Short mmCIF file of C-alpha atoms and ligand atoms in Angstrom, two decimals:
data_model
loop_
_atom_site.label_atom_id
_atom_site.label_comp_id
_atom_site.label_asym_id
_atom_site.label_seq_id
_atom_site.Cartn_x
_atom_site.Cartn_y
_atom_site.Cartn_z
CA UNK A 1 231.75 80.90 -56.30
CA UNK A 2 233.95 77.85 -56.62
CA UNK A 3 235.97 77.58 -60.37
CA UNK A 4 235.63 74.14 -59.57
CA UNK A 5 232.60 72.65 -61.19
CA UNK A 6 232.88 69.10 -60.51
CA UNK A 7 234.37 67.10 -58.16
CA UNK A 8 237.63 65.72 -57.88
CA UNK A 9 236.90 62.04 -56.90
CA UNK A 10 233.24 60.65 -56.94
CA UNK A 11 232.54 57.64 -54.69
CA UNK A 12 229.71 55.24 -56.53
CA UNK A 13 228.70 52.17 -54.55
CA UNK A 14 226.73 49.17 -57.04
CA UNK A 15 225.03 45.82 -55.74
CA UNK A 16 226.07 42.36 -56.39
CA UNK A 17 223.03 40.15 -58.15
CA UNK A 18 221.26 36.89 -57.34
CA UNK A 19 219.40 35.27 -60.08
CA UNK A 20 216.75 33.79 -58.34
CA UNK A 21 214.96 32.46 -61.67
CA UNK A 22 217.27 31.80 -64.65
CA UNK A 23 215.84 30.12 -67.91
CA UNK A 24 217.99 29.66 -70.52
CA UNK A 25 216.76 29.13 -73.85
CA UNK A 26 218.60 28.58 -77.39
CA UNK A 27 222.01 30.51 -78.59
CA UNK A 28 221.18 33.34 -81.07
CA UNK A 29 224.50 33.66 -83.59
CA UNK A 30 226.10 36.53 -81.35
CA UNK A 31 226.91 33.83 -79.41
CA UNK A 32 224.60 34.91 -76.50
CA UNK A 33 221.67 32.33 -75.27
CA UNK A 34 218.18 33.78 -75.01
CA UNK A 35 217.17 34.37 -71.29
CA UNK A 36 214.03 34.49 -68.84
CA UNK A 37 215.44 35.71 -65.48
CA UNK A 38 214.48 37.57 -62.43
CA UNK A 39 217.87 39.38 -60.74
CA UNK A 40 217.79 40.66 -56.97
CA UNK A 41 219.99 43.02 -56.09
CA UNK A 42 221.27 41.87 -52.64
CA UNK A 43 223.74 43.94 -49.60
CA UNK A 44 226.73 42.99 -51.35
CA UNK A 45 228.32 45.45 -53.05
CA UNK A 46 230.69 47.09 -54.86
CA UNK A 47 232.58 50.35 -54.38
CA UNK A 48 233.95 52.84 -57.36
CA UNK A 49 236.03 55.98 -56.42
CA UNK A 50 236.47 57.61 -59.98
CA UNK A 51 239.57 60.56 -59.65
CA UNK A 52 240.53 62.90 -62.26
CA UNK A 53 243.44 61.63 -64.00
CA UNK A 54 245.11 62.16 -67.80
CA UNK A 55 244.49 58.77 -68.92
CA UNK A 56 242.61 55.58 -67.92
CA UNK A 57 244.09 53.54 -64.91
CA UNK A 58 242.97 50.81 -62.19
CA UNK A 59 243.32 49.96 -58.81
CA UNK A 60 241.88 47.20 -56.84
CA UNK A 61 241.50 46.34 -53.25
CA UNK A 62 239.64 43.27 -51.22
CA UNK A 63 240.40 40.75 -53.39
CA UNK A 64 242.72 37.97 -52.09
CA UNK A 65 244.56 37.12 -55.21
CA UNK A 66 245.34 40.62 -57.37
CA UNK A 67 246.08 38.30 -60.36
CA UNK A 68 242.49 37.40 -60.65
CA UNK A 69 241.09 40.93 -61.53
CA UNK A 70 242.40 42.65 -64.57
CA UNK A 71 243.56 46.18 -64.79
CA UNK A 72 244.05 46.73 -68.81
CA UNK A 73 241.45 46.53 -70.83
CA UNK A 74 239.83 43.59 -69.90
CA UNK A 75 238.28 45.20 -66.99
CA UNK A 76 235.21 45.81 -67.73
CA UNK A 77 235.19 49.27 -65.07
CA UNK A 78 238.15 50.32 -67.54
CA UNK A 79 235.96 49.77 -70.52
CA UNK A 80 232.85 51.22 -69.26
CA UNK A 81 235.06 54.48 -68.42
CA UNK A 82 236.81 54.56 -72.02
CA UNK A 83 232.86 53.95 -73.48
CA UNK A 84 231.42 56.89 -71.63
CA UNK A 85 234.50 58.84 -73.07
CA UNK A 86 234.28 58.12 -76.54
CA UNK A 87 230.36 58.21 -76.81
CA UNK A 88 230.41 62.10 -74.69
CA UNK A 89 233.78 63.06 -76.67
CA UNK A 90 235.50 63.45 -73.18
CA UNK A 91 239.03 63.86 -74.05
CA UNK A 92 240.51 63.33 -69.89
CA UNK A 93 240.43 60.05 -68.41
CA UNK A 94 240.31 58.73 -64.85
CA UNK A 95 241.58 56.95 -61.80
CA UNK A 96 239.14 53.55 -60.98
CA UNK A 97 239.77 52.59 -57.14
CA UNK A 98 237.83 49.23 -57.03
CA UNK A 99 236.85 48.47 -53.60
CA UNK A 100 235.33 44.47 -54.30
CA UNK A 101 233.06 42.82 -52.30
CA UNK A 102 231.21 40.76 -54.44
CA UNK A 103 233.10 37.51 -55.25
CA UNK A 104 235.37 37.57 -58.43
CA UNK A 105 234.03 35.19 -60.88
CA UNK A 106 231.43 33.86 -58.14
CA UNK A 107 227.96 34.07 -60.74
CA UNK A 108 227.16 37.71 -58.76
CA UNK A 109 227.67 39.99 -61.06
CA UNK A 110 230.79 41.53 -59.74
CA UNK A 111 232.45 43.00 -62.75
CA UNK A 112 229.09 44.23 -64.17
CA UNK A 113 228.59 45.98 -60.83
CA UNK A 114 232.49 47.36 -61.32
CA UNK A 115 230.83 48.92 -64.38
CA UNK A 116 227.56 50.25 -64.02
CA UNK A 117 229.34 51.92 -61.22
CA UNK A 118 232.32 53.60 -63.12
CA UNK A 119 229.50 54.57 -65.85
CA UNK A 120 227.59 56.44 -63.03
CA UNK A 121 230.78 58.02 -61.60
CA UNK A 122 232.19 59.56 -64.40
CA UNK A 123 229.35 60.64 -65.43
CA UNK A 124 229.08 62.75 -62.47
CA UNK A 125 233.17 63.15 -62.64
CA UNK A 126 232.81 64.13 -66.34
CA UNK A 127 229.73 66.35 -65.61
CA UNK A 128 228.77 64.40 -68.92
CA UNK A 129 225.05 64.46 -67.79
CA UNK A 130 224.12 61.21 -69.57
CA UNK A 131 219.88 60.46 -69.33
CA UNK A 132 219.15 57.00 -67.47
CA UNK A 133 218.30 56.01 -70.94
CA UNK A 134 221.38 56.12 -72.62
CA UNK A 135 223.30 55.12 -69.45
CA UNK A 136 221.69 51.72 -69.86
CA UNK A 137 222.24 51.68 -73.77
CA UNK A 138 225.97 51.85 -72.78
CA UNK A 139 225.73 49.75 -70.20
CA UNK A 140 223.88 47.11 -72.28
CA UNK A 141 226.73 47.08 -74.93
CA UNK A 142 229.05 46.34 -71.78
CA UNK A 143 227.64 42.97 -70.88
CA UNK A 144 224.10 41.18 -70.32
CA UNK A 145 223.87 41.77 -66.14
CA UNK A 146 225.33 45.53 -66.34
CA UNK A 147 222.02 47.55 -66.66
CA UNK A 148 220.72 45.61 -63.94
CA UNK A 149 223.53 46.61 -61.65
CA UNK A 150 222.56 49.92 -62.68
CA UNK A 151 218.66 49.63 -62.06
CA UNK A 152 218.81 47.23 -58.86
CA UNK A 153 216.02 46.39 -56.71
CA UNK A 154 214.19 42.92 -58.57
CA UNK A 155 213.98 43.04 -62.16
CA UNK A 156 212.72 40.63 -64.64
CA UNK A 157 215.43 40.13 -67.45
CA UNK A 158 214.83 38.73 -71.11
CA UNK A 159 216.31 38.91 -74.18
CA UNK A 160 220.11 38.71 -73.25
CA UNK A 161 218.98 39.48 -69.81
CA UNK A 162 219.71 43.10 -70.63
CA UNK A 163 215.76 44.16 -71.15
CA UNK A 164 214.67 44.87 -67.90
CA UNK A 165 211.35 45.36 -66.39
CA UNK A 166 210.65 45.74 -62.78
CA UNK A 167 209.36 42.99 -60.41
CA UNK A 168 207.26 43.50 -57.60
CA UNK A 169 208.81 42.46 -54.19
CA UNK A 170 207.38 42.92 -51.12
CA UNK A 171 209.58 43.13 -47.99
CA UNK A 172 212.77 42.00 -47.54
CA UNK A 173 214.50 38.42 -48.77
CA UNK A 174 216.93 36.90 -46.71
CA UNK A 175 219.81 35.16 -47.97
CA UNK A 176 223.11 33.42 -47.25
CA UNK A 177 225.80 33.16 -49.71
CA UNK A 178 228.49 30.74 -49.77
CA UNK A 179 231.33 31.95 -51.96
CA UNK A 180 234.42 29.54 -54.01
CA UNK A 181 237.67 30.55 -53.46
CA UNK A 182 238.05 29.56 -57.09
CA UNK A 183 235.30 30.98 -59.43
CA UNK A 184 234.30 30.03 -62.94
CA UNK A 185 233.78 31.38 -66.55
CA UNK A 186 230.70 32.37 -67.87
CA UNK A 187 231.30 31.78 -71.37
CA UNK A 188 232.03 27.99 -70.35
CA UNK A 189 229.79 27.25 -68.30
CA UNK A 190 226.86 28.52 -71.06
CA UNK A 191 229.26 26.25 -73.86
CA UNK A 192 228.62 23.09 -70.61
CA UNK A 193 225.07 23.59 -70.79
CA UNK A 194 225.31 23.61 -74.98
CA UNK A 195 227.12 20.54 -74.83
CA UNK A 196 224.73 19.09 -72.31
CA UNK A 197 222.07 19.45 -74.14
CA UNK A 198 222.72 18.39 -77.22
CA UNK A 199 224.39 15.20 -75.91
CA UNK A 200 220.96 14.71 -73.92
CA UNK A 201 218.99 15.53 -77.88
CA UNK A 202 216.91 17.77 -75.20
CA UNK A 203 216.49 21.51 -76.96
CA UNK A 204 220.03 21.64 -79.11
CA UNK A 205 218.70 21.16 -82.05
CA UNK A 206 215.37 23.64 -81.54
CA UNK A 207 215.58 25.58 -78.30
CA UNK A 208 213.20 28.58 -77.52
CA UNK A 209 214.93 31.88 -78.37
CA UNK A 210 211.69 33.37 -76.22
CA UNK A 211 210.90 32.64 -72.69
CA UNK A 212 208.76 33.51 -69.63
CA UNK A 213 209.27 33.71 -66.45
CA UNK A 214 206.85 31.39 -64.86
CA UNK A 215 204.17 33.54 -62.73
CA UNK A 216 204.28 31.81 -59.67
CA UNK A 217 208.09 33.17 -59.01
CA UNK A 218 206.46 36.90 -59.53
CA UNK A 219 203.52 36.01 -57.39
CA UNK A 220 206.12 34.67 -54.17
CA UNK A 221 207.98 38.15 -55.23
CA UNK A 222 205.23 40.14 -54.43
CA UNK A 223 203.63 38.27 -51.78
CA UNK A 224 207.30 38.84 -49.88
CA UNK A 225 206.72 35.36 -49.19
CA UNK A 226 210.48 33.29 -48.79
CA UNK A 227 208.53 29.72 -48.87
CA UNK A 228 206.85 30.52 -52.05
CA UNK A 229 209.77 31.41 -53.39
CA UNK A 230 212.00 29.18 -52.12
CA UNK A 231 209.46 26.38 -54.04
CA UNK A 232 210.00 27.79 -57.12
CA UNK A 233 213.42 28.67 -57.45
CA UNK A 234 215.50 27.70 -60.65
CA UNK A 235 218.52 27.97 -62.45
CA UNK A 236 219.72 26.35 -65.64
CA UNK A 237 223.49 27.24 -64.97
CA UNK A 238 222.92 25.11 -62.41
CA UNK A 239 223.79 21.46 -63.71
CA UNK A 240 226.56 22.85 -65.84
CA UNK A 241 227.85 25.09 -62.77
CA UNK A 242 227.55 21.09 -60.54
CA UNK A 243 229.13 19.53 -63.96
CA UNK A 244 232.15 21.79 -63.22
CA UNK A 245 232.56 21.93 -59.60
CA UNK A 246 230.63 18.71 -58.15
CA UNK A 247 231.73 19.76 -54.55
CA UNK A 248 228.79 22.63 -54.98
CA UNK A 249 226.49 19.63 -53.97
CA UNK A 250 227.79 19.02 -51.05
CA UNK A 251 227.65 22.51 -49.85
CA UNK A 252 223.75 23.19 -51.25
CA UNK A 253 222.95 19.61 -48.82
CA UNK A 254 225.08 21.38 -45.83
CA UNK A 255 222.75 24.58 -46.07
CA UNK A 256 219.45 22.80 -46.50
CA UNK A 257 220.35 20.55 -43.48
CA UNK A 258 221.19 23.59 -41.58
CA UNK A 259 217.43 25.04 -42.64
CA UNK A 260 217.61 26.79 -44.99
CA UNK A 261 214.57 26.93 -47.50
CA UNK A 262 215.99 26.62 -50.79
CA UNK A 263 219.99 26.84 -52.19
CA UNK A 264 220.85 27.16 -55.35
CA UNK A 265 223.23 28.21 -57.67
CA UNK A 266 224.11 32.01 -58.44
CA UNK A 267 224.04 32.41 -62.07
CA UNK A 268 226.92 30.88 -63.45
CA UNK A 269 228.23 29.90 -59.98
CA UNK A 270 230.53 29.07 -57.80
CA UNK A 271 228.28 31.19 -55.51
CA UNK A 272 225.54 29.50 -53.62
CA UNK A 273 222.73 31.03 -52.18
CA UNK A 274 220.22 29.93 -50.07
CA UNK A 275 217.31 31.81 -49.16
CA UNK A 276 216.05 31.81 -45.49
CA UNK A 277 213.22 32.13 -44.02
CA UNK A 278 213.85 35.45 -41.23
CA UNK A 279 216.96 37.17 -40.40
CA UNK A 280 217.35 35.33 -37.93
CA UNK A 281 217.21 31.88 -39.77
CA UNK A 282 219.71 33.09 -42.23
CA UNK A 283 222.03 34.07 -39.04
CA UNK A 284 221.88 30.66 -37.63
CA UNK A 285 222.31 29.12 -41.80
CA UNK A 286 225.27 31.10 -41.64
CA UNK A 287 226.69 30.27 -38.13
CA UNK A 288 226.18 26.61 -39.22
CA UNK A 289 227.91 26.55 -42.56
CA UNK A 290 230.93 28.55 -40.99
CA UNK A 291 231.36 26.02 -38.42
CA UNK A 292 231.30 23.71 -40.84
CA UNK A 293 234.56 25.42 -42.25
CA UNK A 294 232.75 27.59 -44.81
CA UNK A 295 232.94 31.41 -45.73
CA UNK A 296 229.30 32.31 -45.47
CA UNK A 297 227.88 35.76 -45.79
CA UNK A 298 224.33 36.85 -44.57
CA UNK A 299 222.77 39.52 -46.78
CA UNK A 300 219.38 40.66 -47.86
CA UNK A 301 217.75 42.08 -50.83
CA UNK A 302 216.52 44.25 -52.87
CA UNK A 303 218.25 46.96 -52.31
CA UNK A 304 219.50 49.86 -55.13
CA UNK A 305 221.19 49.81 -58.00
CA UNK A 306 224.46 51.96 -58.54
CA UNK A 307 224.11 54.71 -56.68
CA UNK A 308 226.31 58.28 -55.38
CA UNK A 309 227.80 57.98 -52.14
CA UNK A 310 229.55 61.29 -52.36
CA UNK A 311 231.10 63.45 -54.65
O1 C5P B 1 227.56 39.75 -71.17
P1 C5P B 1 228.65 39.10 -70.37
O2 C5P B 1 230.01 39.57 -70.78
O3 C5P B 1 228.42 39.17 -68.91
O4 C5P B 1 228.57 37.56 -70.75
C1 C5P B 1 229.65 36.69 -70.52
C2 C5P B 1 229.47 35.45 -71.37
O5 C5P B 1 228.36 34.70 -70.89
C3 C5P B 1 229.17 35.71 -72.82
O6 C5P B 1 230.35 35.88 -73.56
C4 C5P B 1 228.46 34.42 -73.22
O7 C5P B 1 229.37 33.37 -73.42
C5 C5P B 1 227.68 34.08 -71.95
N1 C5P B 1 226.28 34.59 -72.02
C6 C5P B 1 225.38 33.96 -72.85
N2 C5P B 1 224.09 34.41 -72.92
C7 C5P B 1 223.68 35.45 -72.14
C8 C5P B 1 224.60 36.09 -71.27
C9 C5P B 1 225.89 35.62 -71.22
O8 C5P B 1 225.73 33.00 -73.55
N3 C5P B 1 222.42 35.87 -72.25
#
């Protein structure tokens, strides 16, 4: 029998998000707005190797400029790892190889998938044994779109967009993104949309702090129907994300002349993502927008949340 009872590196691999509805609703006094959102998980991902180290380090790879990824303790991986620590009593820490895919800053969910995967693989690396349960309770204290990086598939979001509950979705969604090679903050384009608002008297003085997702978005989900969907699609980031970065316009008009159903605004951008009616569609969307000088990527969804690729 080996003396060796857990592995010495532990490859996790997490998905990048679209929100393909996104409500946003009033700010509670944490600072974070109230939310009514479905997430899909799309083939975009993330990948964590987690090696047994003495204390807490970071490495990243595929990202064009190093500067714009962290490796203290802003990054959220790095945070999720020293969490998962403190709340087990783990006294080692751990080597974080982050392998990106997912565009830095780009409204996917990148970092959040950085750290539902580093929860998952030292967990494993640890042999901490955490329940799903309190995985996402740690997760949830990490940011608003890390438990879903963690559940994947399509998930209906509310509260902070941290309370999950799973959608229906039948078949497969086809999608082409359209990354920035500069991406933007969050936290300003939420304080856009504040300012927005209240200069427009529309919901800053009394905005919901409760919201639905409107049912005809979860009927097109589990129809697996793209036209449906593509009708029905909506984000509120999105006329803060265009108040920001205007040129987004012009590339949401070159997909939809190309034919693609619907393009809109991942989260808090720069992403776009257009949704497409076959694979094949979204292959000739793509061909289209990269002649036209774009990076485009084709991907589909849902597919898993963080998940084991060996250990
Ligand atoms: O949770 P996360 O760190 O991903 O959020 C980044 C920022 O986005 C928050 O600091 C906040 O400014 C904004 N946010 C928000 N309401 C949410 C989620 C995020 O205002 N429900």
């Amino acid at each position: 029998m080996s003396l060796a009872a857990f592995p010495e590196a532990v490859h996790v691999r997490a998905p990048g998000k679209i929100n393909v509805y996104l409500g946003v609703g009033g700010r509670h006094d944490d600072g974070y707005h109230a939310l009514a959102t479905v997430f899909q998980a799309v083939s975009l991902y993330e990948d964590v190797i987690a090696r047994d180290a003495d204390d807490f380090t970071v490495s990243v790879v595929g990202v064009a400029d190093p500067d714009t990824v962290p490796v203290d303790d802003r990054n959220l991986a790095m945070r999720a790892a020293k969490m998962l620590a403190s709340a087990t009593g783990y006294t080692g820490g751990v080597h974080l190889e982050l392998r990106k895919s997912v565009p830095v800053a780009g409204g996917m969910g990148g970092g959040s998938a950085d750290a539902a995967a580093a929860l998952v693989a030292c967990d494993a690396l640890w042999g901490t044994g955490l329940s799903p349960h309190r995985l996402h309770e740690l997760a949830a204290r990490l940011g608003a779109d890390v438990p879903f990086a963690l559940h994947g598939g399509t998930a209906v979001g509310t509260g902070r967009g941290d309370q999950l509950n799973p959608a229906l979705a039948r078949g497969r969604f086809d999608w082409v993104l359209v990354p920035s090679d500069e991406g933007l903050s969050t936290p300003e384009v939420y304080a856009r949309l504040d300012a927005h608002r209240a200069e427009n008297g529309a919901l800053a003085d009394d905005p919901p702090l409760s919201l639905d997702v409107p049912i005809p978005v979860l009927q097109a989900l589990r129809a697996g129907d793209p036209h449906s969907l593509a009708a029905c699609m909506f984000n509120d980031l999105e006329a803060p994300a265009l108040l920001e970065r205007p040129a987004l316009d012009d590339i949401i008009n070159e997909g939809l002349h190309a034919g693609a159903l619907s393009g809109i605004v991942s989260g808090s951008g720069p992403t776009v993502a257009f949704l497409c009616e076959t694979p094949e569609s979204a292959q000739y969307v793509q061909s289209e927008l990269m002649d036209a000088g774009r990076t485009a990527l084709h991907v589909h969804g849902p597919v898993p949340g963080a998940r084991i690729m060996s250990a």
